[in-house]
PDB file of C-alpha atoms and ligand atoms in Angstrom:
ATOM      1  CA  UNK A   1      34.444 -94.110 -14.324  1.00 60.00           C
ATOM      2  CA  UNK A   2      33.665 -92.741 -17.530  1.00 55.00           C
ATOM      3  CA  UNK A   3      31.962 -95.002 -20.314  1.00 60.00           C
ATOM      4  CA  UNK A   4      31.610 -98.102 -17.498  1.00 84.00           C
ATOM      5  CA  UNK A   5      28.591-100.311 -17.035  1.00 94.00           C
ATOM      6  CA  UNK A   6      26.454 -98.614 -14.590  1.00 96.00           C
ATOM      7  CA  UNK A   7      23.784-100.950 -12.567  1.00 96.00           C
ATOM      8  CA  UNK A   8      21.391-100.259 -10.307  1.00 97.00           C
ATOM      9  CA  UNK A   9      20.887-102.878  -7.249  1.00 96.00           C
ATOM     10  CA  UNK A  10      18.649-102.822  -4.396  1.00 94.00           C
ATOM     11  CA  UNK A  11      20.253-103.616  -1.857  1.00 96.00           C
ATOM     12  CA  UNK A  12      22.298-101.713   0.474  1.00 96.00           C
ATOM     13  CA  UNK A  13      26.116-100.529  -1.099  1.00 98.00           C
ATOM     14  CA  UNK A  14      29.165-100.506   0.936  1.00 98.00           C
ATOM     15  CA  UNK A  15      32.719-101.450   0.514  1.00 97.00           C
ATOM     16  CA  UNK A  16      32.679-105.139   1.148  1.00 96.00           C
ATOM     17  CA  UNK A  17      29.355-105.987   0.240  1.00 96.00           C
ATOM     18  CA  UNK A  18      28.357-108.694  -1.897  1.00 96.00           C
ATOM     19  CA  UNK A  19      25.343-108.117  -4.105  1.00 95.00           C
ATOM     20  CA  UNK A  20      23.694-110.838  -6.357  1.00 95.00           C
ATOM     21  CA  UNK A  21      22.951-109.992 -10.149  1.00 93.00           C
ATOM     22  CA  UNK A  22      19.528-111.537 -11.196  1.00 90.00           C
ATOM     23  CA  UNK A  23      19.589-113.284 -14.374  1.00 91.00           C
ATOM     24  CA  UNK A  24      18.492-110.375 -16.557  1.00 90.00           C
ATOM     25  CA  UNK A  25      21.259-108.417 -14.978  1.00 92.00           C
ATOM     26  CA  UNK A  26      23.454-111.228 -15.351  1.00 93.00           C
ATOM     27  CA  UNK A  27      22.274-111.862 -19.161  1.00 93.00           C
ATOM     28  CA  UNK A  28      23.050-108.426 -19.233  1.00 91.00           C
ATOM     29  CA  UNK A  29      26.822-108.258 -18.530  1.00 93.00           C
ATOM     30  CA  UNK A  30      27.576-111.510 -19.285  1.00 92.00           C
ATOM     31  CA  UNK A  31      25.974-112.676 -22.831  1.00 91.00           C
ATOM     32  CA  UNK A  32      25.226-108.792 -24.043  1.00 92.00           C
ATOM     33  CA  UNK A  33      28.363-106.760 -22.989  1.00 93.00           C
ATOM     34  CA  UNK A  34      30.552-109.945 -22.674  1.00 93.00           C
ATOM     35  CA  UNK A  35      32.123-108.943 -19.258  1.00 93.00           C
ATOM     36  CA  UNK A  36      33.784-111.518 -17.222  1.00 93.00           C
ATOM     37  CA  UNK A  37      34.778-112.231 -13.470  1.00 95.00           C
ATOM     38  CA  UNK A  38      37.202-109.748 -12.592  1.00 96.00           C
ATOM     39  CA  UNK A  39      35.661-106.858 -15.163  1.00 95.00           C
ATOM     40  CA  UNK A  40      34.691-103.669 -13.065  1.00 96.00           C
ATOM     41  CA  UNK A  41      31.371-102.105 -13.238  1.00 96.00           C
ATOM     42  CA  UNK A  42      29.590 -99.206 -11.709  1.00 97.00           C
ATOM     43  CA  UNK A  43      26.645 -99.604  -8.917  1.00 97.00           C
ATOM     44  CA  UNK A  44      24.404 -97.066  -7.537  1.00 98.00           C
ATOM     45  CA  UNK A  45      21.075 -97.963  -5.575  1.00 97.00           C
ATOM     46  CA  UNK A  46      19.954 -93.919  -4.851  1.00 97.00           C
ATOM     47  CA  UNK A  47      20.655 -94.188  -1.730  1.00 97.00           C
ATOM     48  CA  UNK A  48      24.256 -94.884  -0.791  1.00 98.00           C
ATOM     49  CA  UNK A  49      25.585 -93.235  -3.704  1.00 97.00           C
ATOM     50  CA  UNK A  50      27.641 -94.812  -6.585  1.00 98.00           C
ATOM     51  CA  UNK A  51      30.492 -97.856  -5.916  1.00 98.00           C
ATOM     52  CA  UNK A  52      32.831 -99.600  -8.030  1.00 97.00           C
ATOM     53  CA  UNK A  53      32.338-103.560  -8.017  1.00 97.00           C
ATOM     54  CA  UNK A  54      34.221-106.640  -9.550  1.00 97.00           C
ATOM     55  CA  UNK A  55      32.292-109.339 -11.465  1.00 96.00           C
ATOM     56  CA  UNK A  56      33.384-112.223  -8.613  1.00 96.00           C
ATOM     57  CA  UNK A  57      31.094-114.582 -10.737  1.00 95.00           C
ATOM     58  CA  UNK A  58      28.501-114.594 -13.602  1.00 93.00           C
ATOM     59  CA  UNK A  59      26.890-117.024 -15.597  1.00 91.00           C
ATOM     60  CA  UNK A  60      23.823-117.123 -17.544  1.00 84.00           C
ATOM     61  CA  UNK A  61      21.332-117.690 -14.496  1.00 88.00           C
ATOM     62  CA  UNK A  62      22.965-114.895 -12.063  1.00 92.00           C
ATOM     63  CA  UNK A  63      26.176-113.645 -10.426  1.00 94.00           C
ATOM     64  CA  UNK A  64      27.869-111.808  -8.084  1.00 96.00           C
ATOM     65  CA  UNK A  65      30.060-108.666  -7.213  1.00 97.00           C
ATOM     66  CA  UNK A  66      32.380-107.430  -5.074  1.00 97.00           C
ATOM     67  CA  UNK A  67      31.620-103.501  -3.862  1.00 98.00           C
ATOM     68  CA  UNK A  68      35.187-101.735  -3.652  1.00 98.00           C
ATOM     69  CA  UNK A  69      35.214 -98.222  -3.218  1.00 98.00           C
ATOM     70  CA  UNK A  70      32.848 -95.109  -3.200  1.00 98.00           C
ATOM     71  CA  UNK A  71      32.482 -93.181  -6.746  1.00 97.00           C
ATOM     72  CA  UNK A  72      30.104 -90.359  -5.707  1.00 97.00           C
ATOM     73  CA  UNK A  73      28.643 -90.328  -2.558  1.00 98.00           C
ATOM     74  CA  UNK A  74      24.494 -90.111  -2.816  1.00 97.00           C
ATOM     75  CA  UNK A  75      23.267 -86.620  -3.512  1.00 94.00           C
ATOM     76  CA  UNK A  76      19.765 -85.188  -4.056  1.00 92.00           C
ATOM     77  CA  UNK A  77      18.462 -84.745  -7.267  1.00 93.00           C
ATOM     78  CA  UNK A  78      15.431 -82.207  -7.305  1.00 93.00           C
ATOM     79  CA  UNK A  79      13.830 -81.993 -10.721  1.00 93.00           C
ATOM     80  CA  UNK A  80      10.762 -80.801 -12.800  1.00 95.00           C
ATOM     81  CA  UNK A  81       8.067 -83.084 -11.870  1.00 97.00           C
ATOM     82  CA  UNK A  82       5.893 -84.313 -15.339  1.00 98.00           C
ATOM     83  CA  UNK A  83       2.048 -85.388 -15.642  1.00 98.00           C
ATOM     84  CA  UNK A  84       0.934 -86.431 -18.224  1.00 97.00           C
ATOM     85  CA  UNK A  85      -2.171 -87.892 -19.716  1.00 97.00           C
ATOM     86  CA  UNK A  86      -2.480 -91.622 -20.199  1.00 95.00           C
ATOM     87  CA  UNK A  87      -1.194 -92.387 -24.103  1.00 93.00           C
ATOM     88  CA  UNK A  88      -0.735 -94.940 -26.375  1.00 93.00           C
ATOM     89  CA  UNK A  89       1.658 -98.168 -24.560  1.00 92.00           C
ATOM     90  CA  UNK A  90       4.882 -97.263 -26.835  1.00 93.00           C
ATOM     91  CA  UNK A  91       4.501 -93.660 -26.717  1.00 94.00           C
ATOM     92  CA  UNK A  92       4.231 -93.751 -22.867  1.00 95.00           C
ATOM     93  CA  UNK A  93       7.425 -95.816 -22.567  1.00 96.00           C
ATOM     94  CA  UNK A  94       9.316 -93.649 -24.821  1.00 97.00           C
ATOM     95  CA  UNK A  95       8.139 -90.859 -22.905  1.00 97.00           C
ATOM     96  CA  UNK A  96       9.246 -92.222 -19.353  1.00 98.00           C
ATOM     97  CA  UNK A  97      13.079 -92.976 -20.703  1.00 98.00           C
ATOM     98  CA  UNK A  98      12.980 -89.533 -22.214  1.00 98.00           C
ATOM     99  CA  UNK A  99      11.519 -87.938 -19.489  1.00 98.00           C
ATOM    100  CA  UNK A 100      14.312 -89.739 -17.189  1.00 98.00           C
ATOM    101  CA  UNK A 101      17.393 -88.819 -19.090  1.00 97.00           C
ATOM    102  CA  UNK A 102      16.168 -85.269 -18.716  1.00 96.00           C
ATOM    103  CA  UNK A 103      16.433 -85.121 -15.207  1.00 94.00           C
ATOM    104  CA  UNK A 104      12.036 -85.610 -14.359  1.00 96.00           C
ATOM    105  CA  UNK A 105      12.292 -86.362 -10.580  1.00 96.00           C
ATOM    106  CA  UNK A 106       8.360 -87.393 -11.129  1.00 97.00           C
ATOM    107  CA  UNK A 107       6.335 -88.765 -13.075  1.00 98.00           C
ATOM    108  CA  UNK A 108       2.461 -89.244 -12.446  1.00 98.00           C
ATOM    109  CA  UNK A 109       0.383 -90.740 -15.332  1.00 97.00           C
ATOM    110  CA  UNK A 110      -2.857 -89.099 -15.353  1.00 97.00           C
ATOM    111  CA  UNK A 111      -6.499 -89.938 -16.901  1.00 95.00           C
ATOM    112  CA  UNK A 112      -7.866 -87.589 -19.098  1.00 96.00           C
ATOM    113  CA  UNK A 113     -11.251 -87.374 -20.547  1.00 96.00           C
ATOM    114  CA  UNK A 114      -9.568 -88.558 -24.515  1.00 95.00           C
ATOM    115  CA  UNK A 115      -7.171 -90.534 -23.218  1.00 92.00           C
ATOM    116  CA  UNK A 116      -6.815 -93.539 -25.027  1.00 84.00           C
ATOM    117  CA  UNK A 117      -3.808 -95.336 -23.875  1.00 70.00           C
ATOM    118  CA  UNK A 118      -4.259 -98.019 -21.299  1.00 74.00           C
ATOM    119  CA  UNK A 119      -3.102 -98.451 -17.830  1.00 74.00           C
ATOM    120  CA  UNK A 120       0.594 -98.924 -18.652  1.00 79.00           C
ATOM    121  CA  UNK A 121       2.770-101.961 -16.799  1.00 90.00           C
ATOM    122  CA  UNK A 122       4.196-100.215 -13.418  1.00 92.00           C
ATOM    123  CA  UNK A 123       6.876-102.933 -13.489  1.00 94.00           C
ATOM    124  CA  UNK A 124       7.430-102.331 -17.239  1.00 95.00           C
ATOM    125  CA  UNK A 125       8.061 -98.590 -16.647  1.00 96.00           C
ATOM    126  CA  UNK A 126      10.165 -99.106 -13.633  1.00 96.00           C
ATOM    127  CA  UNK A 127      12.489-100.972 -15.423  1.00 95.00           C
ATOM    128  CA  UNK A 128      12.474 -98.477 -18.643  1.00 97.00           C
ATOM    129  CA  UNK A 129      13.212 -95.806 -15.587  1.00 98.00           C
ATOM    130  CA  UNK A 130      15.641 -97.531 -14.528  1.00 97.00           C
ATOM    131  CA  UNK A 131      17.522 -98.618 -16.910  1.00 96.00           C
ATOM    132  CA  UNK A 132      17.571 -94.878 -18.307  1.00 98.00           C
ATOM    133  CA  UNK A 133      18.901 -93.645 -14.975  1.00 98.00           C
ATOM    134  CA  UNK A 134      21.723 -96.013 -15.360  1.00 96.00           C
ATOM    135  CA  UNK A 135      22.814 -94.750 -18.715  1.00 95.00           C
ATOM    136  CA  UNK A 136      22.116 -91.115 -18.254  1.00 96.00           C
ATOM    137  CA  UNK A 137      24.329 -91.703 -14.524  1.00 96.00           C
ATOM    138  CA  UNK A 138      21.479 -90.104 -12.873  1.00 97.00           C
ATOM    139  CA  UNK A 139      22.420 -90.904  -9.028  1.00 97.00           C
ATOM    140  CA  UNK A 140      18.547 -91.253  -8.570  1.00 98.00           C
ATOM    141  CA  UNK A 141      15.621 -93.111 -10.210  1.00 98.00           C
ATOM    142  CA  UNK A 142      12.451 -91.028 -10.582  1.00 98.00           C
ATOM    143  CA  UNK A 143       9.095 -91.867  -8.733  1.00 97.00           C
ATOM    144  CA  UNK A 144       6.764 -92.969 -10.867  1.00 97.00           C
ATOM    145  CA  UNK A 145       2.730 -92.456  -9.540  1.00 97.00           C
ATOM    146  CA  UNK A 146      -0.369 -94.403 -10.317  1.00 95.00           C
ATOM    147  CA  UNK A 147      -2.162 -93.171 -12.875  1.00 95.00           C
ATOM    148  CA  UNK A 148      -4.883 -90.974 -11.428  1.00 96.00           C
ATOM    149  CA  UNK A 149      -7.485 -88.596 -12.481  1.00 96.00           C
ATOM    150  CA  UNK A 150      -6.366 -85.286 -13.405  1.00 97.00           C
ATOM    151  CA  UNK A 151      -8.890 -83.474 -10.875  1.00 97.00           C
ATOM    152  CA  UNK A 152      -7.137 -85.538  -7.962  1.00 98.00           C
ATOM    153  CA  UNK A 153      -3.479 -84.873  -9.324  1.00 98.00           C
ATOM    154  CA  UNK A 154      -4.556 -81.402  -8.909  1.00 98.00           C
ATOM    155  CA  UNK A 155      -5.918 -81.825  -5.533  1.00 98.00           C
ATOM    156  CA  UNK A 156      -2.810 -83.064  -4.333  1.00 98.00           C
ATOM    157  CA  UNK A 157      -0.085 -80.963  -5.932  1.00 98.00           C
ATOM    158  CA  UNK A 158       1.861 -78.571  -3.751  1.00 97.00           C
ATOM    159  CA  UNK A 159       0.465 -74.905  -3.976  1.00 94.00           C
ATOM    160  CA  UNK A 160       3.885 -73.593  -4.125  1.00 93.00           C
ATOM    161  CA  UNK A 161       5.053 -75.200  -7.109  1.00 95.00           C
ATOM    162  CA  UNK A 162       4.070 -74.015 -10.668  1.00 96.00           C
ATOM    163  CA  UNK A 163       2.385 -76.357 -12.970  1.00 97.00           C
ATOM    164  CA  UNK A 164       2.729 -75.425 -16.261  1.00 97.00           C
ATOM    165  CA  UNK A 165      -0.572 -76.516 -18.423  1.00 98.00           C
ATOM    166  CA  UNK A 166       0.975 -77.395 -22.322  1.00 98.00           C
ATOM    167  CA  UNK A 167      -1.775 -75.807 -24.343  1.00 98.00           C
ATOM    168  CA  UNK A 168      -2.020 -75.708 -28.111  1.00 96.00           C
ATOM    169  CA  UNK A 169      -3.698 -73.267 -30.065  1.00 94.00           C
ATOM    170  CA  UNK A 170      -3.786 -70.584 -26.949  1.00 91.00           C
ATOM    171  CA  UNK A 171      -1.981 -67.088 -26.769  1.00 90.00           C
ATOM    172  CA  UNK A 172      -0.437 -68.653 -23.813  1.00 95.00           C
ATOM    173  CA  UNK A 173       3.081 -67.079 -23.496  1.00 96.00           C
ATOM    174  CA  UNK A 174       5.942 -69.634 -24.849  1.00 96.00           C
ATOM    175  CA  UNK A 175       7.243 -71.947 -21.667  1.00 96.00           C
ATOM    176  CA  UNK A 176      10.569 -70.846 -20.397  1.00 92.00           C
ATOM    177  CA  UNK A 177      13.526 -71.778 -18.413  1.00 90.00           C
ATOM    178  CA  UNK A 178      12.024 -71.735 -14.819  1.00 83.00           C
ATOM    179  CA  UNK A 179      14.304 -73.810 -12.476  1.00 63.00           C
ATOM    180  CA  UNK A 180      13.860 -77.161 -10.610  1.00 57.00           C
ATOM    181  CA  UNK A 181      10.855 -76.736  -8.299  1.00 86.00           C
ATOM    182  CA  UNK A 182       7.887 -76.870 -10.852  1.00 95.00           C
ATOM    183  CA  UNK A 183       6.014 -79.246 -12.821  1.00 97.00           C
ATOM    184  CA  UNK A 184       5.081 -79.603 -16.591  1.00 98.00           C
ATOM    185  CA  UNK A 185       1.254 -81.052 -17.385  1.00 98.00           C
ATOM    186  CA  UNK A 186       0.581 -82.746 -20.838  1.00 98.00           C
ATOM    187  CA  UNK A 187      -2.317 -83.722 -22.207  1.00 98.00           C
ATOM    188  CA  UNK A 188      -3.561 -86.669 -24.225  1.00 96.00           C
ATOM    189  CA  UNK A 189      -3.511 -86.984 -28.804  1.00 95.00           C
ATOM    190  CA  UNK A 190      -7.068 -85.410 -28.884  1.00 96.00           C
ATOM    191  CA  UNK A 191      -6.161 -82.210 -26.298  1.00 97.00           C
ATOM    192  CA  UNK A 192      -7.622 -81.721 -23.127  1.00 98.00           C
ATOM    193  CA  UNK A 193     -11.786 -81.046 -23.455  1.00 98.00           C
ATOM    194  CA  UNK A 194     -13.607 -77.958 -22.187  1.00 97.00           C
ATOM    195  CA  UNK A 195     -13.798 -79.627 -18.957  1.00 98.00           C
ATOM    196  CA  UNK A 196     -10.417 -80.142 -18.304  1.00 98.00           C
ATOM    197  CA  UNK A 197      -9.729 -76.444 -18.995  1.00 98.00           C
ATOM    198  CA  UNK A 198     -11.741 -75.242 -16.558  1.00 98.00           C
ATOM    199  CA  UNK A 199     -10.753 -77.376 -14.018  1.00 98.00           C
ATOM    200  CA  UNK A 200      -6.785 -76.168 -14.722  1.00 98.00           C
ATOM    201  CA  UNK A 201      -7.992 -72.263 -15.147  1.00 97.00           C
ATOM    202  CA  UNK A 202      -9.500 -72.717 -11.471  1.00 97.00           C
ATOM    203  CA  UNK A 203      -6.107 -74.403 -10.034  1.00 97.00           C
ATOM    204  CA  UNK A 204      -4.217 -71.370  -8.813  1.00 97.00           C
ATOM    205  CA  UNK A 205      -0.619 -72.834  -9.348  1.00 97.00           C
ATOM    206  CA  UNK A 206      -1.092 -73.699 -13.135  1.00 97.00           C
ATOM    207  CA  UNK A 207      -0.220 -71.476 -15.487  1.00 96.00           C
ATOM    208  CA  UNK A 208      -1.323 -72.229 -19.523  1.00 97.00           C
ATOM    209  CA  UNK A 209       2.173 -72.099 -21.617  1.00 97.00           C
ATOM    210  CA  UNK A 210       2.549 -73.039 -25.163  1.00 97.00           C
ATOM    211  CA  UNK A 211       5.547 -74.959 -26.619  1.00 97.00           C
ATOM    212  CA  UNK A 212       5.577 -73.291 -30.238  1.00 95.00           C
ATOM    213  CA  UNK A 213       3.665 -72.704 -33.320  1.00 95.00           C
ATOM    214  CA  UNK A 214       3.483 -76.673 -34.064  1.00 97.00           C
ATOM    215  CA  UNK A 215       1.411 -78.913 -32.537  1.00 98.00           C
ATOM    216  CA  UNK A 216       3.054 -81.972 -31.254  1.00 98.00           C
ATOM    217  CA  UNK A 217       2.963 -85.159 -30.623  1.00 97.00           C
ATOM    218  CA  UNK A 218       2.283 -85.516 -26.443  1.00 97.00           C
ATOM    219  CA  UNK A 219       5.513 -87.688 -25.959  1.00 97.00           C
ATOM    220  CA  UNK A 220       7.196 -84.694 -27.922  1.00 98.00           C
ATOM    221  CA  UNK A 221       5.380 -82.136 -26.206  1.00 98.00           C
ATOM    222  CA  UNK A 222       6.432 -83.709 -22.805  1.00 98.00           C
ATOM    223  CA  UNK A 223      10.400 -84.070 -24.222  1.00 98.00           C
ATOM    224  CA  UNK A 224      10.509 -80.106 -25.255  1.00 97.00           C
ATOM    225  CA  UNK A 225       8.851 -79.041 -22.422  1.00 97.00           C
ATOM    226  CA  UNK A 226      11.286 -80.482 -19.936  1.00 96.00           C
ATOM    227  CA  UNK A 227      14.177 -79.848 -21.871  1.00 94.00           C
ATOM    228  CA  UNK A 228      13.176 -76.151 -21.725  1.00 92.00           C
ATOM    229  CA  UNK A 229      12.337 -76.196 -17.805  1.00 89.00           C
ATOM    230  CA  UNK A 230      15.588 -78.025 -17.273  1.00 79.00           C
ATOM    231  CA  UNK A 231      17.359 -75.934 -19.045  1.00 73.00           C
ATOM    232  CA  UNK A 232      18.363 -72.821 -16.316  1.00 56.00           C
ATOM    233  CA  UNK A 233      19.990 -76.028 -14.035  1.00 51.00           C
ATOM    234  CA  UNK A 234      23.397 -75.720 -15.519  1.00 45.00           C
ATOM    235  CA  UNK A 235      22.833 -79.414 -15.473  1.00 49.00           C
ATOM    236  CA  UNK A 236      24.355 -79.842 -18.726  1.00 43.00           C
ATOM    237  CA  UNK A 237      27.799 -78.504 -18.028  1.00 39.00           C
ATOM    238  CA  UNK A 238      30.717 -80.396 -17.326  1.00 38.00           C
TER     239      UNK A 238
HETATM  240  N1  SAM B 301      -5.476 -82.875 -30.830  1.00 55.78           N
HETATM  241  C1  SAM B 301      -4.989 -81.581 -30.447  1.00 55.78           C
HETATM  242  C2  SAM B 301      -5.221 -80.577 -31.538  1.00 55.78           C
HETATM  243  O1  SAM B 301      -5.177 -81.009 -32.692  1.00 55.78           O
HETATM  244  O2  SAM B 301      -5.390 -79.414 -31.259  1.00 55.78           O
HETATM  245  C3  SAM B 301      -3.494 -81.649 -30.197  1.00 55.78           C
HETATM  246  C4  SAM B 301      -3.094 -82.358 -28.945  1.00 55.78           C
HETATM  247  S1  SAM B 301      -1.334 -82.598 -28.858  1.00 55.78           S
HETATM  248  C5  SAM B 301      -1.127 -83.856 -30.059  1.00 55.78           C
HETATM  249  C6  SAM B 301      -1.078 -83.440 -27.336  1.00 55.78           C
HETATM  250  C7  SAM B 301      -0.685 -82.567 -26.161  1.00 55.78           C
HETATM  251  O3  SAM B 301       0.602 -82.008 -26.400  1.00 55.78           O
HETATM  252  C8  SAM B 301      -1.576 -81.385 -25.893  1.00 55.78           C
HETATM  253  O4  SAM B 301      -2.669 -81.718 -25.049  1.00 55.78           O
HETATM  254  C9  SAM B 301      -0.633 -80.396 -25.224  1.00 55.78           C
HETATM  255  O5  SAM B 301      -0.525 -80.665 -23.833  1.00 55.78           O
HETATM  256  C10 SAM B 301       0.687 -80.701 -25.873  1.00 55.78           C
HETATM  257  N2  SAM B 301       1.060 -79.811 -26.979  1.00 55.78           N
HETATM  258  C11 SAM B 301       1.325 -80.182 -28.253  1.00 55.78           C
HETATM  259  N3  SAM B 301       1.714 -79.136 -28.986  1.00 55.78           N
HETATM  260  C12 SAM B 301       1.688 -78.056 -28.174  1.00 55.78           C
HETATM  261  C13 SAM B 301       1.999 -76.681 -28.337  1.00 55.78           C
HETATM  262  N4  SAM B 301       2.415 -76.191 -29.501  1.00 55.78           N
HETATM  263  N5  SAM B 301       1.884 -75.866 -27.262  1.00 55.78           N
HETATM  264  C14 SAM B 301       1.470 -76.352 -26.077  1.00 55.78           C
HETATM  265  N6  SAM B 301       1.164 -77.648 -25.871  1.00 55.78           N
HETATM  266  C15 SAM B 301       1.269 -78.488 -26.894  1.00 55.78           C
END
């Protein structure tokens, strides 16, 4: 269903079901895209895979549909996992519905010694998640972590998948296509500190890349550096 609304519920999805909109969904459809009872939409909860539903009622406090049949049945959708260092409120948001479009199956915030953004809203980000994942008609939404320090993110990453450190200013080779199973680590506006280096140079899985002669911004850093992981996936033919 090319070009539909696409919402994601949770609840369970099933020919026959009934699932309530809540009033920011039903805002949504109702007062934003001016749908009516009746008007189809597209529902997907990344489990059961995706479902076409009638509007059976909506109004401006909440609604209901009706779940017909079965779009796409649920599939998996492995892809590059993205730290990154705590940053500035808007530029972390930006980041996450960037980050989601391109196909990030998760993201985990991280605290690094400049860091300068604070803690950002997990509710805020799930929704900017998953309202990407509805418009990119990812099947999926990505996990998003608590922020933790960089030294424990480390800890706990899986040996056999490559992190690739973003590093300005290094002869670090350039990053390249490298599949699904790895992970891209950005830092924070003022870099990572001496510190932080040596704690990545002693993690046996990373491996320092550089994204290009420029220096960018870490929301841009994070954006090119996926797009270029992604990029072998063939994720972008149709
Ligand atoms: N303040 C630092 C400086 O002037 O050298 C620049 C930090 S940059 C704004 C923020 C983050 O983006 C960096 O920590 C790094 O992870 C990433 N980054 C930006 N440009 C990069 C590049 N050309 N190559 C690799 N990483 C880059």
């Amino acid at each position: 269903m090319r070009g539909s609304i696409r919402l994601f519920v949770s609840v369970p999805l099933a020919p026959g079901e009934a699932p309530l909109l809540d009033s920011a969904q039903a805002h949504y459809l109702g007062a934003v895209m001016r749908r009516r009872t009746g008007d189809e939409v597209v529902l997907f909860n990344g489990s059961d895979g995706e479902f076409l539903a009638r509007i059976d009622a909506v109004s401006a406090r909440g609604g209901r549909l009706a779940v017909g049949r079965q779009l796409r049945p649920q599939s998996a959708e492995p892809g590059p996992w993205l730290a990154f260092a705590l940053i500035k409120r808007a530029a972390a948001e930006f980041l996450v519905q960037k980050a989601t479009e391109l196909g990030a199956e998760r993201l985990l915030p991280f605290r690094a010694d400049r860091s300068v953004g604070v803690l950002p809203n997990p509710m805020r980000l799930a929704a900017i998640a998953t309202e990407a994942a509805e418009q990119s008609e990812r099947m999926t939404r990505p996990e998003i972590a608590p922020p933790a320090a960089l030294a424990d993110l480390l800890a706990a990453w899986p040996a056999d998948r490559p992190l690739f450190a973003a590093i300005e200013r290094r002869a670090a080779p350039l990053l390249r296509p490298c599949g699904r199973q790895a992970g891209l680590l950005v830092g924070p506006e003022g870099g990572f500190t001496d510190r932080e280096l040596d704690l990545l140079a002693r993690s046996p899985f990373v491996r320092a890349v550089s994204l290009g002669p420029r220096i960018l911004r870490a929301e841009t850093a994070a954006i090119a550096g996926l797009a270029l992981l992604a990029a072998p996936s063939g994720e972008a033919a149709v």
